[in-house]
């Protein structure tokens, strides 16, 4: 299997505080990967480095054999954990913005996703409930024909029904030529889509592997493994 993304001995420090402490990861093409850990574990920092928004202090990141930069940004579609759209926009404006900004924008796919998500293109961004805004942001990210999708807590602000819709989009919009990394602590709701998982705590990967292999080895669900590792009563 071809490794599309990898990082080795990746470290990141802010003001003498170590955020990432020697992260090692490899992701194959055509895989949906869970980056699982509690808030403050380093998930967002890692995704920002992969997306080319932040630089690592040391170590190496390779996306399709290339370090993060101008070339890789055309291959990576990133959903941050906060709204990135302008307040003056309507849904229609946000679509036009993405269409103008990204050469790989797929208008046909966008129209299908907007319909599937039941979004009103005339709605103002500021008037959208949190769940509707999350659906729009995810739709825009998946309207690009990218090789690597990075989703930072894509389900944190939506209800259970919307979560299922979003997971359906994730399952239906990746191909053998693309990979998805989902950073989340909502393991109960998301584990059904993962092929591979990395558990991260305090800037270190503490356990990783193929989902089915881990479940067989531990005799537990991924959610139960998460609880065991982080000593949480619930992961939702």
XYZ file of C-alpha atoms in Angstrom:
236
model
C 0.000 0.000 0.000
C 1.314 3.419 -0.989
C 2.054 5.807 1.891
C 0.544 9.175 0.946
C 1.266 10.971 4.203
C 3.942 10.438 6.827
C 5.647 12.307 9.627
C 8.699 11.306 11.628
C 9.986 12.571 14.976
C 7.727 15.611 14.609
C 8.102 18.171 17.389
C 6.478 21.528 18.061
C 7.115 23.970 20.882
C 5.442 27.253 21.830
C 7.283 29.546 24.234
C 9.381 26.668 25.612
C 6.282 24.482 26.026
C 6.410 21.177 24.156
C 3.139 20.598 22.269
C 4.187 17.709 20.000
C 6.854 15.328 21.226
C 8.228 13.172 18.433
C 5.068 12.232 16.501
C 5.383 9.378 14.000
C 2.532 8.581 11.601
C 1.999 6.927 8.244
C -1.258 7.021 6.293
C -2.043 4.995 3.176
C -4.055 6.231 0.231
C -7.744 5.418 0.394
C -7.930 5.298 4.198
C -10.061 7.098 6.772
C -7.940 7.718 9.842
C -8.984 8.716 13.349
C -6.689 11.005 15.335
C -8.179 10.423 18.768
C -7.473 12.206 22.014
C -8.847 14.657 24.585
C -8.759 18.427 24.246
C -5.217 19.764 24.538
C -3.592 16.542 23.367
C -2.034 18.141 20.263
C -4.560 17.169 17.566
C -5.176 20.678 16.224
C -1.476 21.593 16.234
C -0.647 18.459 14.266
C -3.340 19.127 11.646
C -2.187 22.735 11.225
C 1.354 21.539 10.522
C 0.128 18.987 7.977
C -2.025 21.676 6.337
C 0.997 23.983 6.056
C -0.507 26.654 8.331
C 2.027 26.129 11.101
C 5.651 24.980 11.021
C 7.145 22.229 13.106
C 10.093 22.892 15.401
C 11.865 19.779 14.162
C 11.186 16.500 12.391
C 9.711 15.894 8.963
C 6.296 15.864 7.317
C 5.826 14.492 3.801
C 2.634 14.704 1.739
C 2.921 12.683 -1.442
C 6.693 12.854 -0.947
C 6.755 16.655 -0.546
C 7.135 18.842 2.556
C 4.129 21.084 3.414
C 4.143 24.252 1.304
C 2.590 25.833 -1.770
C 2.625 22.556 -3.715
C 0.932 20.496 -1.003
C -1.783 23.080 -0.289
C -3.269 22.199 -3.656
C -3.588 18.594 -2.459
C -4.880 19.215 1.066
C -8.376 20.355 2.063
C -8.507 21.485 5.689
C -11.511 21.958 7.968
C -10.405 23.928 11.054
C -12.208 23.723 14.376
C -13.719 27.204 13.923
C -15.666 29.176 11.330
C -13.413 30.505 8.541
C -16.081 32.357 6.507
C -16.706 36.120 6.426
C -19.717 37.444 8.326
C -21.089 39.346 5.330
C -21.437 36.179 3.271
C -24.491 34.215 2.358
C -24.219 30.490 1.654
C -24.112 31.290 -2.055
C -21.217 33.738 -1.518
C -19.188 31.123 0.360
C -19.609 28.713 -2.557
C -18.470 31.362 -5.052
C -15.525 32.201 -2.794
C -14.324 28.585 -2.791
C -14.999 28.234 -6.499
C -12.805 31.261 -7.282
C -10.078 30.382 -4.784
C -9.548 26.672 -5.489
C -8.858 25.284 -8.958
C -9.948 21.804 -7.876
C -13.432 22.965 -6.860
C -16.090 20.520 -8.105
C -19.308 22.463 -8.748
C -21.357 19.361 -9.534
C -20.335 17.714 -6.278
C -21.048 20.957 -4.429
C -24.600 21.153 -5.769
C -25.246 17.553 -4.708
C -23.855 18.156 -1.213
C -25.802 21.380 -0.728
C -28.980 19.495 -1.633
C -28.080 16.510 0.553
C -27.379 18.805 3.516
C -30.625 20.715 2.850
C -28.837 24.080 2.927
C -30.508 27.273 1.693
C -28.035 29.130 -0.536
C -29.764 32.433 0.264
C -29.193 32.125 4.025
C -26.793 34.515 5.727
C -23.794 32.891 7.401
C -24.534 34.811 10.617
C -28.085 33.419 10.725
C -27.083 29.759 10.502
C -27.425 27.621 13.635
C -24.191 25.896 14.683
C -25.226 22.607 13.126
C -26.119 24.221 9.790
C -22.833 26.140 9.738
C -20.906 22.936 10.410
C -22.687 21.238 7.503
C -21.797 24.136 5.209
C -18.124 24.178 6.222
C -17.794 20.445 5.686
C -19.590 20.711 2.341
C -17.128 23.357 1.148
C -14.134 21.286 2.220
C -15.426 18.228 0.348
C -16.238 20.246 -2.770
C -12.531 20.171 -3.525
C -10.979 17.208 -5.364
C -8.181 16.867 -2.826
C -5.846 14.000 -2.041
C -5.864 14.565 1.723
C -8.770 15.880 3.821
C -8.036 17.115 7.343
C -11.098 17.474 9.574
C -10.665 19.035 13.017
C -13.579 18.110 15.307
C -16.165 18.064 12.476
C -18.942 16.747 14.744
C -18.492 18.761 17.906
C -21.296 21.265 17.303
C -24.009 19.144 15.705
C -26.844 16.885 16.843
C -26.885 13.111 16.438
C -28.933 13.149 13.217
C -26.590 15.672 11.608
C -23.597 13.619 12.776
C -24.908 10.648 10.842
C -25.346 12.823 7.756
C -21.818 14.151 8.053
C -20.401 10.657 8.486
C -22.315 9.585 5.372
C -20.671 12.436 3.452
C -17.262 11.361 4.701
C -17.889 7.751 3.684
C -19.243 8.695 0.247
C -16.745 11.365 -0.753
C -13.353 9.756 -0.461
C -11.768 7.496 -3.034
C -8.865 5.074 -3.294
C -6.804 8.082 -4.371
C -7.607 10.207 -1.311
C -7.231 9.912 2.451
C -9.033 11.525 5.386
C -7.706 12.320 8.848
C -10.398 13.113 11.415
C -9.318 14.630 14.728
C -11.979 13.998 17.363
C -12.785 12.843 20.864
C -16.316 11.773 19.856
C -15.188 8.203 19.374
C -18.524 6.542 20.068
C -20.082 8.280 17.085
C -17.234 7.998 14.598
C -15.417 4.696 15.017
C -17.549 2.962 12.360
C -15.855 4.979 9.596
C -12.216 4.469 10.631
C -9.780 2.113 8.933
C -6.867 3.150 11.129
C -6.533 5.078 14.410
C -3.866 7.012 16.272
C -4.429 7.762 19.949
C -2.648 10.955 20.982
C -2.054 12.230 24.514
C 0.089 15.155 25.667
C 1.769 15.427 22.280
C 2.648 11.738 21.904
C 1.093 8.855 19.971
C 0.433 6.301 22.698
C -1.270 3.629 20.573
C -1.991 3.153 16.877
C -3.017 0.505 14.415
C -5.567 -0.972 12.054
C -9.027 -0.746 13.628
C -9.980 -4.414 13.217
C -6.582 -5.591 14.455
C -6.820 -3.409 17.576
C -10.371 -4.560 18.312
C -9.358 -8.216 18.023
C -6.192 -7.766 20.061
C -7.894 -5.805 22.857
C -11.269 -7.534 22.671
C -12.915 -4.119 22.860
C -14.443 -1.443 20.691
C -12.356 1.589 19.749
C -14.529 3.672 22.094
C -13.767 1.306 24.987
C -10.047 1.388 24.177
C -10.284 5.200 24.246
C -11.926 5.087 27.689
C -9.262 2.721 28.958
C -6.402 4.891 27.691
C -7.769 8.195 28.921
C -9.633 6.960 31.971
C -12.878 8.608 30.836
C -16.281 7.307 31.716
C -17.617 8.600 28.389
C -16.169 9.579 25.041
C -19.154 11.550 23.843
